[in-house]
C-alpha positions as MATLAB code, in Angstrom:
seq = 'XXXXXXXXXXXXXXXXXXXXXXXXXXXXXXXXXXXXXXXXXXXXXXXXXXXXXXXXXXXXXXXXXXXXXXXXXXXXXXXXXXXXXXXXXXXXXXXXXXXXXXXXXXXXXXXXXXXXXXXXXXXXXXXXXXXXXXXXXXXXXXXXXXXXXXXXXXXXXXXXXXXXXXXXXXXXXXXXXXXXXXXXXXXXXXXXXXXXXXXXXXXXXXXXXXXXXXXXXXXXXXXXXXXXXXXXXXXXXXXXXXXXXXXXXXXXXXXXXXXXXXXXXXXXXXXXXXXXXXXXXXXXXXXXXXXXXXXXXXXXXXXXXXXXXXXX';
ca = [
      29.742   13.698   30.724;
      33.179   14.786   29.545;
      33.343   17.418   26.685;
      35.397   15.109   24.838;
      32.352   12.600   24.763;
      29.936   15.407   24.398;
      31.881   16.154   20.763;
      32.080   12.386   20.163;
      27.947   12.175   20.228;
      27.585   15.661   18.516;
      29.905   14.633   15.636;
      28.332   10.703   15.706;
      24.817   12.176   15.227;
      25.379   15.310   12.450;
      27.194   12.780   10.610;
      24.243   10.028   11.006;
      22.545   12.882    9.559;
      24.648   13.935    6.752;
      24.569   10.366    5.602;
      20.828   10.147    5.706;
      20.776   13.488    3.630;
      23.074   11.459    1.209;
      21.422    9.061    0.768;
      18.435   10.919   -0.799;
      20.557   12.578   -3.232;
      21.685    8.781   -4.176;
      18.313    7.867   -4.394;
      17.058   10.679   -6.807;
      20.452   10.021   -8.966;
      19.157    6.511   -9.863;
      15.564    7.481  -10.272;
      17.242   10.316  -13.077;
      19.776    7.620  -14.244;
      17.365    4.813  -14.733;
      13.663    5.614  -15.223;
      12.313    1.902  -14.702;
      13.618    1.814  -10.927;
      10.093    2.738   -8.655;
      10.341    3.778   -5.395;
       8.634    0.689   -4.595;
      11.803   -1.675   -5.544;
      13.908    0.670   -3.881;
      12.585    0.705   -0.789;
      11.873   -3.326   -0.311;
      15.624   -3.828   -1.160;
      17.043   -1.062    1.307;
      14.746   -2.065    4.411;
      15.173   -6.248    3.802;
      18.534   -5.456    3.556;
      19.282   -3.298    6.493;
      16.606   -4.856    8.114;
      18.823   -8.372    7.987;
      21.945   -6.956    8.300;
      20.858   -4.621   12.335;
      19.308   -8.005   13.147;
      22.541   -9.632   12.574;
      24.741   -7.587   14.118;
      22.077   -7.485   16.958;
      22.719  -11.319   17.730;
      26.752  -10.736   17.375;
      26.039   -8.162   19.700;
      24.278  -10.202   22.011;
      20.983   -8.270   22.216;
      18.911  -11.564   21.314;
      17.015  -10.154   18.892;
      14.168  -13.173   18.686;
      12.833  -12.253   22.241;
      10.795   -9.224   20.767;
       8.428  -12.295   19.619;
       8.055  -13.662   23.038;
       5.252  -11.124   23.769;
       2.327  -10.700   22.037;
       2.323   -6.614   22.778;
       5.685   -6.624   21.905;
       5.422   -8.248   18.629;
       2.207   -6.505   17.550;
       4.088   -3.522   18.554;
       7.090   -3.938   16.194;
       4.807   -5.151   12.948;
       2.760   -1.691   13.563;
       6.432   -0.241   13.653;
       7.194   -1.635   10.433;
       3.756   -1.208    8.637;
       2.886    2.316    9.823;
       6.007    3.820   10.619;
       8.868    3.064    8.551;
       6.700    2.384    5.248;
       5.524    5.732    4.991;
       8.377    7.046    6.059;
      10.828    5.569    3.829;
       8.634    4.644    0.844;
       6.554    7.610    0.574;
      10.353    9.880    1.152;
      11.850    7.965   -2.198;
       8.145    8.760   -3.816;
       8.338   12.394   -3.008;
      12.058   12.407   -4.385;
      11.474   10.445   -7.330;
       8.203   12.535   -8.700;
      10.571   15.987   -7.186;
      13.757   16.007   -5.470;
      15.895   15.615   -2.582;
      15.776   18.720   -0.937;
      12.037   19.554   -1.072;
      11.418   15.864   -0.300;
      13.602   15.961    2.814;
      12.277   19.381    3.841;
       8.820   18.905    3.810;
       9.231   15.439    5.364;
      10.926   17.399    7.808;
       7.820   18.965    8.995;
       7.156   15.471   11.053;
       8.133   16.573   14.482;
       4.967   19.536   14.602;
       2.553   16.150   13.599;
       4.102   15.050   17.186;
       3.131   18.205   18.870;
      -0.712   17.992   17.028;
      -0.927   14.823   18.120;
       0.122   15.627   21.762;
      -2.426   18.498   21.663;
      -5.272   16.304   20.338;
      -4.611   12.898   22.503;
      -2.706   13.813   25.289;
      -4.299   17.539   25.842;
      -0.692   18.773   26.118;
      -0.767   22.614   25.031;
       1.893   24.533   22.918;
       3.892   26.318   24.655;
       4.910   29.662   23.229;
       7.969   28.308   21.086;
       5.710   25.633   19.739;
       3.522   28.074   18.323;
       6.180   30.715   16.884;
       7.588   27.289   15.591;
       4.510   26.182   13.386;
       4.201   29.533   12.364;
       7.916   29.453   11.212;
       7.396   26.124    9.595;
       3.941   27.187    8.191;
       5.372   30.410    6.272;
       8.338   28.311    4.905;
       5.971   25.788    3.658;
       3.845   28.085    1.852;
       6.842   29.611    0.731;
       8.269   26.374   -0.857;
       4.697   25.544   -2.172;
       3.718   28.980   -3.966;
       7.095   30.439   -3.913;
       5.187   33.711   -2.931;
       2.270   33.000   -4.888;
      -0.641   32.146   -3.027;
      -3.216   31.674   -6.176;
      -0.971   29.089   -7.522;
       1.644   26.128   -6.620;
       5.298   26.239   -7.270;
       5.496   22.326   -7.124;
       3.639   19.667   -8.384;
       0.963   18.511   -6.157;
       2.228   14.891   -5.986;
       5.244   16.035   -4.434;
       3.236   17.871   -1.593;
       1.323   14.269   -1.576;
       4.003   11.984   -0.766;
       6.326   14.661    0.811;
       3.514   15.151    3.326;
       2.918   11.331    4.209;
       6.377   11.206    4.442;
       6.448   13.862    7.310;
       3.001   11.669    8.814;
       5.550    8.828    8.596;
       7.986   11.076   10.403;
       5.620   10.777   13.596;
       4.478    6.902   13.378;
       7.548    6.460   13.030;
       8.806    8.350   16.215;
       5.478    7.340   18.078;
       4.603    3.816   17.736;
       8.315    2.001   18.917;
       8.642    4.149   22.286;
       6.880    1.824   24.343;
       9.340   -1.039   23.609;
      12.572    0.537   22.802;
      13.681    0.708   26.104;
      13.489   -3.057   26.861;
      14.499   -4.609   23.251;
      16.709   -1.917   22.384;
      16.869    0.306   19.145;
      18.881   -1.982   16.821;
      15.948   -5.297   17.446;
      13.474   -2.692   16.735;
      14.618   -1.390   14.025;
      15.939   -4.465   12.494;
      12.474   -5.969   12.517;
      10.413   -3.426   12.014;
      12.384   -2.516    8.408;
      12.666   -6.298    7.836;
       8.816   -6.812    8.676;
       8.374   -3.901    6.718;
      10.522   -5.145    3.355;
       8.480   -8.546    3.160;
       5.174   -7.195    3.453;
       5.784   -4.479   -0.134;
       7.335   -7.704   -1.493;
       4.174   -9.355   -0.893;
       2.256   -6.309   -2.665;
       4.297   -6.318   -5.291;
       7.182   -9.122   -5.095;
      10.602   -7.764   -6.161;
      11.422  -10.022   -8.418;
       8.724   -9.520  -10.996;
       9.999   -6.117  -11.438;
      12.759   -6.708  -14.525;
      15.886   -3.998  -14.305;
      19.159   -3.922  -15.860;
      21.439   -2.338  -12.824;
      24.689   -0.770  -13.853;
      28.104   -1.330  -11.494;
      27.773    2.049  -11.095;
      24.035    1.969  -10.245;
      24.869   -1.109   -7.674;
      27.305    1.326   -5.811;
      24.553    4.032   -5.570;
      22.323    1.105   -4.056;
      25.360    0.034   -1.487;
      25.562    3.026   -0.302;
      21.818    3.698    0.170;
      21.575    0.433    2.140;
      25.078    0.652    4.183;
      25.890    4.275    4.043;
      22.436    5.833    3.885;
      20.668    2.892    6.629;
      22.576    0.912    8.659;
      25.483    2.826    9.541;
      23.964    6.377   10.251;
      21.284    4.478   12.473;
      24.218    2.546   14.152;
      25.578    6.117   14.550;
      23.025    7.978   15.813;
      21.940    5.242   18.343;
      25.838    5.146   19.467;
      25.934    9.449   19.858;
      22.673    8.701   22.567;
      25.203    7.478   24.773;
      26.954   10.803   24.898;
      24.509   13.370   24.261;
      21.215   13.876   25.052;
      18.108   13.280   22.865;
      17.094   16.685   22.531;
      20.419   17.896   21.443;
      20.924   14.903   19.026;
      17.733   15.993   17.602;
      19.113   19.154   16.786;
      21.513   17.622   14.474;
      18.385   16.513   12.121;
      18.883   20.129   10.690;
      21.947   18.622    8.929;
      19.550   16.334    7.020;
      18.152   18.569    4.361;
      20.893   20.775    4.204;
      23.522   17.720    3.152;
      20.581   17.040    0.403;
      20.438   20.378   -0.617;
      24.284   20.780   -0.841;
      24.486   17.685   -2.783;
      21.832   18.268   -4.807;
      23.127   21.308   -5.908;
      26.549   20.224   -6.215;
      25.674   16.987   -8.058;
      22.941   16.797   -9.942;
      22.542   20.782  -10.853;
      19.087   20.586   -8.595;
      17.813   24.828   -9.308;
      15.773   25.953   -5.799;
      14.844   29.750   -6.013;
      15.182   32.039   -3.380;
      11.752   30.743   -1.907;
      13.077   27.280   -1.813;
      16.017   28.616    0.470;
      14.143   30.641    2.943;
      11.047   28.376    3.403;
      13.882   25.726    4.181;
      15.290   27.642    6.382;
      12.322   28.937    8.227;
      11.541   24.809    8.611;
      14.488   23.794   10.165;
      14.730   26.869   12.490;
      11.479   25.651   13.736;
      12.239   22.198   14.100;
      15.425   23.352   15.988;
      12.990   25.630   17.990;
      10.630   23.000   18.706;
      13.636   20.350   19.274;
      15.008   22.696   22.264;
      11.666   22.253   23.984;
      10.808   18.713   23.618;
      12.452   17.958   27.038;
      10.257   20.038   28.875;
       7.152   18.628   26.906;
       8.194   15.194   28.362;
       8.684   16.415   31.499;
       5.445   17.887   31.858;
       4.031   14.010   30.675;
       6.102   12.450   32.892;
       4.474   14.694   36.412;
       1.106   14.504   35.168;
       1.233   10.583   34.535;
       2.683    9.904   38.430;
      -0.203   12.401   39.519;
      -2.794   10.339   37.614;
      -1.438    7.087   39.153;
      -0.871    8.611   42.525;
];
């Protein structure tokens, strides 16, 4: 690996990020701009929309997107995806940021990764190392610090936002657990495609989109463009593209830029006030995450030797 590719994949995946930060700030300027848009319309028009859009450029590509539906685990595998992982994840994220903002939403949701490492601890008796436990600390005391903003009798933010902030950050780890058993054979861009398009039909079928009566702006329609294109499909084309050159711990690092391209924006945008709490609890969160991020390797290492002892 050349340095010159090594900057390619670092610059690919920070700016995936960036662009996923983005598109959260978009998100929470149409909820302020036009109070009748629900996170619920939102989402079912971003994921059937990038949903159609990966699968197409999947077939152009020639990754034969259809053969996911060939095999019965593989297809049960990808409507879980779609149901469990991206739903929360992207629906609950645009409730958090509608009912709060964009960079507590994106924050808290960032907490996902440490669900991983419960998870691992609870099903796959993997223990903590010692950086996994400084790092839930970390993230623990800048939660509490977003949440009470140093008051522990009472909350700083509403409790809805903790609500769908923190089945966003669930959704964080569905979303990151459930695919890895297929991704390697189908490929990232089938998965995804299906799993948001999968996703997108079954809300409509809650609550079909085109009951829901909005008058959309031009403006407004740009902010939506650029949630689907800017803030879906490219970044994920991105990111998938800067695996090729980096590694997936080190592109995981780049998830800091995230919540601090909503917070910028936020800031710079829409006038969004955090306190000094808000900063330093943020902060303390994606330190962790970073912490945790550099370890992850090792952590699948350690799964990898004990699963060819087991079978040996």
């Amino acid at each position: 690996m050349t340095q010159q590719n090594h900057l390619r994949g670092v610059s690919l995946a920070s700016s995936a990020c960036i662009l996923w930060g983005i598109s959260g700030v978009a998100a929470s300027t149409l909820f302020i701009n036009n109070p009748h848009l629900t996170a619920m319309w939102l989402t079912q028009v971003r994921m059937i929309s990038a949903g159609l859009i990966l699968l197409v450029w999947g077939m152009v590509a020639g990754k034969h997107p259809f053969k996911i539906w060939h095999h019965r685990h593989a297809a049960w595998t990808a409507v879980s995806y779609g149901l469990l992982g991206l739903i929360p994840v992207q629906l609950c994220y645009f409730e958090a940021v509608r009912v709060g903002n964009a960079p507590i939403a994106t924050i808290i949701q960032f907490l996902g990764p440490f669900i991983i490492s419960i998870y691992y601890f609870l099903f796959k008796h993997v223990t903590p190392s010692r950086i996994e436990l400084i790092g839930m600390i970390m993230a623990f005391i800048g939660t509490l610090l977003i949440v009470t903003h140093g008051h522990l009798n009472s909350l700083a933010i509403s409790p809805v936002i903790l609500f769908w902030g923190g089945l966003s950050a669930i959704g964080v780890a569905t979303n990151t657990l459930i695919p890895r058993t297929i991704l390697p054979k189908y490929g990232a861009l089938t998965v995804t495609g299906w799993g948001l398009l999968i996703a997108g039909l079954f809300l409509t079928l809650l609550q079909p989109m085109w009951r829901v009566h909005l008058t959309i702006t031009w403006p407004q329609l740009g902010l939506l463009i650029v949630i689907i294109l800017l803030g879906t499909v490219a970044p994920f084309l991105m990111f998938a593209r800067s695996l090729s050159d980096i590694l997936p711990t080190t592109a995981s690092l780049m998830d800091a830029f995230e919540p601090l391209a909503a917070t910028v924006f936020s800031i710079t945008f829409l006038n969004v006030q955090l306190t000094s709490f808000d900063f330093i609890g943020g902060l303390l969160i994606i330190l962790a995450v970073m912490a945790l991020s550099l370890n992850t390797h090792k952590m699948l290492h350690f799964l990898r030797r004990r699963r060819a002892h087991s079978s040996s």
